[in-house]
Amino acid sequence: MFSSPFSEEDNVHAGSITLTDEKGRTLDCYIEHSLEVDGQEYVLLLPVDSPVEIFSWEGDDEEEEAVLVEDEARIDEIFETAQVVLAEQNLALKNTAYALTVSGELPPVEESELFTLEIEDEGTDLEPEQLQLLANFYHEEQEYAIYTPLDPLLFFARIAKNGNPELLSPEEFRKVQPLLEEHLFNEVE
């Protein structure tokens, strides 16, 4: 997963494809770009629905910190409440493969509703991620917030011999990234 080097005007959808995770959940994606490198077909995918992330607010008022909720059991516990809160905005929360998503029209971006997430990763210089607040809610006296990233969430996959897409592992992506970037930038020019 990475942020797109392409502008939204470049998003001419070449079709769609469905990713499936090990639990059998699916994620419908548009094929943003398709290319072949050394006889292997790769696709750059953009989810059809908007990805969302749920954060819990931890600590006291002065030192309050947003912590990404990643534990599947905790997500399952708060999922129904989050669904109800988002339904009030005509958004449908889905527990899809690789990311939580919402379908429906997102509200317009307002500066006051933006949250900048500083990503700390050893040895990597990652850009801060901007997120738009969609809703706040409480579950068992714990405050949660649902955000959607402003930058598109993209997946990179290879097409297996059976025709199904397979996400590249981070190691695989690092190996082929220079070749893929060269091909993508050559296509854009």
Short mmCIF file of C-alpha atoms in Angstrom, two decimals:
data_model
loop_
_atom_site.label_atom_id
_atom_site.label_comp_id
_atom_site.label_asym_id
_atom_site.label_seq_id
_atom_site.Cartn_x
_atom_site.Cartn_y
_atom_site.Cartn_z
CA MET A 1 0.00 0.00 0.00
CA PHE A 2 1.28 3.45 -0.85
CA SER A 3 0.10 6.88 -1.86
CA SER A 4 -0.50 7.52 -5.54
CA PRO A 5 2.02 9.47 -7.60
CA PHE A 6 -0.78 10.17 -10.07
CA SER A 7 -3.33 12.96 -9.96
CA GLU A 8 -7.03 12.24 -9.89
CA GLU A 9 -7.31 13.29 -13.55
CA ASP A 10 -5.12 10.28 -14.41
CA ASN A 11 -7.59 7.84 -12.82
CA VAL A 12 -9.08 6.29 -15.92
CA HIS A 13 -10.41 3.00 -14.59
CA ALA A 14 -9.36 0.10 -16.79
CA GLY A 15 -11.88 -2.25 -15.16
CA SER A 16 -12.33 -3.75 -11.75
CA ILE A 17 -11.09 -6.71 -9.80
CA THR A 18 -11.82 -8.24 -6.39
CA LEU A 19 -9.18 -8.92 -3.76
CA THR A 20 -9.87 -11.69 -1.25
CA ASP A 21 -8.07 -12.09 2.08
CA GLU A 22 -7.28 -15.27 4.03
CA LYS A 23 -10.60 -14.94 5.91
CA GLY A 24 -12.62 -14.89 2.68
CA ARG A 25 -13.52 -11.19 2.94
CA THR A 26 -13.50 -9.30 -0.35
CA LEU A 27 -12.54 -5.81 -1.48
CA ASP A 28 -13.74 -4.53 -4.86
CA CYS A 29 -11.11 -2.37 -6.55
CA TYR A 30 -10.73 -0.37 -9.72
CA ILE A 31 -7.69 -1.21 -11.81
CA GLU A 32 -5.85 2.09 -11.99
CA HIS A 33 -2.93 0.77 -14.02
CA SER A 34 -1.88 -2.57 -15.42
CA LEU A 35 1.60 -3.40 -16.66
CA GLU A 36 3.77 -6.34 -17.49
CA VAL A 37 7.32 -6.69 -16.17
CA ASP A 38 9.44 -9.69 -17.18
CA GLY A 39 6.38 -11.67 -18.24
CA GLN A 40 4.47 -11.00 -14.98
CA GLU A 41 1.32 -8.85 -15.00
CA TYR A 42 0.99 -6.33 -12.16
CA VAL A 43 -1.96 -4.11 -11.31
CA LEU A 44 -2.27 -0.93 -9.26
CA LEU A 45 -5.63 -1.07 -7.45
CA LEU A 46 -7.86 1.59 -5.88
CA PRO A 47 -10.72 0.40 -3.61
CA VAL A 48 -14.18 1.21 -4.98
CA ASP A 49 -15.34 2.26 -1.50
CA SER A 50 -13.52 4.74 0.73
CA PRO A 51 -11.13 3.25 3.29
CA VAL A 52 -11.56 4.26 6.94
CA GLU A 53 -9.54 3.87 10.10
CA ILE A 54 -10.83 3.81 13.65
CA PHE A 55 -8.79 5.40 16.42
CA SER A 56 -9.32 5.29 20.16
CA TRP A 57 -8.42 8.32 22.25
CA GLU A 58 -6.08 7.20 25.04
CA GLY A 59 -4.68 9.12 28.02
CA ASP A 60 -5.80 12.17 29.95
CA ASP A 61 -6.95 15.48 28.42
CA GLU A 62 -3.48 17.06 28.39
CA GLU A 63 -1.66 14.02 26.98
CA GLU A 64 -4.48 12.50 24.92
CA GLU A 65 -3.24 10.43 21.99
CA ALA A 66 -4.99 8.81 19.03
CA VAL A 67 -4.20 5.08 18.81
CA LEU A 68 -5.14 3.11 15.70
CA VAL A 69 -7.48 0.21 16.50
CA GLU A 70 -5.96 -2.80 14.74
CA ASP A 71 -7.06 -5.69 16.96
CA GLU A 72 -9.71 -7.72 15.08
CA ALA A 73 -11.57 -8.64 18.28
CA ARG A 74 -11.82 -4.99 19.30
CA ILE A 75 -12.99 -3.99 15.84
CA ASP A 76 -15.66 -6.70 15.99
CA GLU A 77 -16.73 -5.39 19.43
CA ILE A 78 -17.21 -1.76 18.28
CA PHE A 79 -18.23 -2.44 14.65
CA GLU A 80 -22.01 -2.28 15.14
CA THR A 81 -21.82 1.02 17.03
CA ALA A 82 -19.55 2.49 14.34
CA GLN A 83 -22.01 1.31 11.66
CA VAL A 84 -24.92 3.06 13.36
CA VAL A 85 -22.99 6.32 13.79
CA LEU A 86 -21.92 6.35 10.12
CA ALA A 87 -25.43 5.40 8.93
CA GLU A 88 -26.59 8.76 10.34
CA GLN A 89 -24.45 10.31 7.56
CA ASN A 90 -25.75 7.89 4.91
CA LEU A 91 -22.46 5.96 4.97
CA ALA A 92 -22.38 2.17 5.17
CA LEU A 93 -19.42 0.72 7.08
CA LYS A 94 -18.05 -2.57 5.71
CA ASN A 95 -15.51 -5.00 7.16
CA THR A 96 -13.79 -5.71 3.86
CA ALA A 97 -10.51 -7.43 3.02
CA TYR A 98 -7.34 -5.50 3.99
CA ALA A 99 -9.22 -2.38 5.16
CA LEU A 100 -12.46 -1.15 6.67
CA THR A 101 -14.40 0.80 4.04
CA VAL A 102 -17.50 2.95 3.73
CA SER A 103 -19.82 3.30 0.80
CA GLY A 104 -21.76 6.48 0.22
CA GLU A 105 -20.88 10.10 -0.43
CA LEU A 106 -18.24 11.44 1.95
CA PRO A 107 -18.87 14.89 3.44
CA PRO A 108 -16.88 17.81 1.99
CA VAL A 109 -13.41 18.25 3.49
CA GLU A 110 -13.28 20.93 6.19
CA GLU A 111 -9.95 22.13 7.58
CA SER A 112 -11.31 21.94 11.14
CA GLU A 113 -12.07 18.21 10.68
CA LEU A 114 -8.55 17.22 9.54
CA PHE A 115 -6.13 15.18 11.62
CA THR A 116 -2.46 14.76 10.73
CA LEU A 117 -0.99 11.41 11.65
CA GLU A 118 2.79 11.42 12.11
CA ILE A 119 4.05 8.00 11.06
CA GLU A 120 7.09 6.78 12.93
CA ASP A 121 8.94 3.92 11.28
CA GLU A 122 12.59 3.15 11.96
CA GLY A 123 14.83 3.66 8.96
CA THR A 124 12.07 5.07 6.78
CA ASP A 125 11.22 8.68 6.12
CA LEU A 126 7.43 8.56 5.78
CA GLU A 127 5.27 11.60 5.04
CA PRO A 128 2.58 12.51 7.60
CA GLU A 129 -0.85 11.26 6.61
CA GLN A 130 -3.85 13.61 6.59
CA LEU A 131 -7.18 12.14 7.66
CA GLN A 132 -10.70 13.55 7.59
CA LEU A 133 -12.93 13.02 10.62
CA LEU A 134 -16.18 11.28 9.74
CA ALA A 135 -17.61 10.57 13.21
CA ASN A 136 -16.93 10.21 16.93
CA PHE A 137 -18.61 7.70 19.19
CA TYR A 138 -18.31 6.06 22.59
CA HIS A 139 -18.32 2.37 23.37
CA GLU A 140 -18.15 1.25 27.01
CA GLU A 141 -16.94 4.72 28.08
CA GLN A 142 -14.06 4.70 25.55
CA GLU A 143 -14.03 7.46 22.90
CA TYR A 144 -13.42 6.45 19.29
CA ALA A 145 -13.09 8.43 16.06
CA ILE A 146 -13.55 7.27 12.48
CA TYR A 147 -11.34 8.89 9.85
CA THR A 148 -10.80 8.50 6.12
CA PRO A 149 -7.42 9.25 4.54
CA LEU A 150 -7.28 12.18 2.11
CA ASP A 151 -4.70 10.39 -0.05
CA PRO A 152 -5.99 7.35 -1.92
CA LEU A 153 -5.21 3.92 -0.51
CA LEU A 154 -3.62 1.89 -3.28
CA PHE A 155 -2.73 -1.79 -3.45
CA PHE A 156 -0.23 -3.39 -5.75
CA ALA A 157 -0.87 -6.97 -6.86
CA ARG A 158 0.35 -9.47 -9.37
CA ILE A 159 -2.03 -11.53 -11.44
CA ALA A 160 -1.50 -15.21 -10.65
CA LYS A 161 -1.60 -17.97 -13.28
CA ASN A 162 -5.22 -18.71 -12.24
CA GLY A 163 -6.16 -15.08 -13.05
CA ASN A 164 -6.68 -14.02 -9.43
CA PRO A 165 -4.87 -10.99 -7.99
CA GLU A 166 -2.34 -11.60 -5.21
CA LEU A 167 -1.11 -8.70 -3.08
CA LEU A 168 2.64 -8.29 -3.04
CA SER A 169 4.29 -8.74 0.34
CA PRO A 170 6.37 -5.74 1.50
CA GLU A 171 9.55 -7.70 0.64
CA GLU A 172 8.30 -8.55 -2.86
CA PHE A 173 7.22 -4.96 -3.42
CA ARG A 174 10.66 -3.63 -2.43
CA LYS A 175 12.31 -6.04 -4.90
CA VAL A 176 10.18 -5.02 -7.89
CA GLN A 177 9.50 -1.39 -6.93
CA PRO A 178 12.34 0.13 -9.03
CA LEU A 179 11.21 -1.81 -12.14
CA LEU A 180 7.56 -0.95 -11.57
CA GLU A 181 8.24 2.75 -11.00
CA GLU A 182 10.29 2.86 -14.20
CA HIS A 183 7.45 1.26 -16.19
CA LEU A 184 4.74 3.40 -14.57
CA PHE A 185 6.61 6.66 -15.14
CA ASN A 186 7.41 5.65 -18.73
CA GLU A 187 3.67 5.03 -19.30
CA VAL A 188 2.74 8.42 -17.80
CA GLU A 189 5.20 10.28 -20.05
#
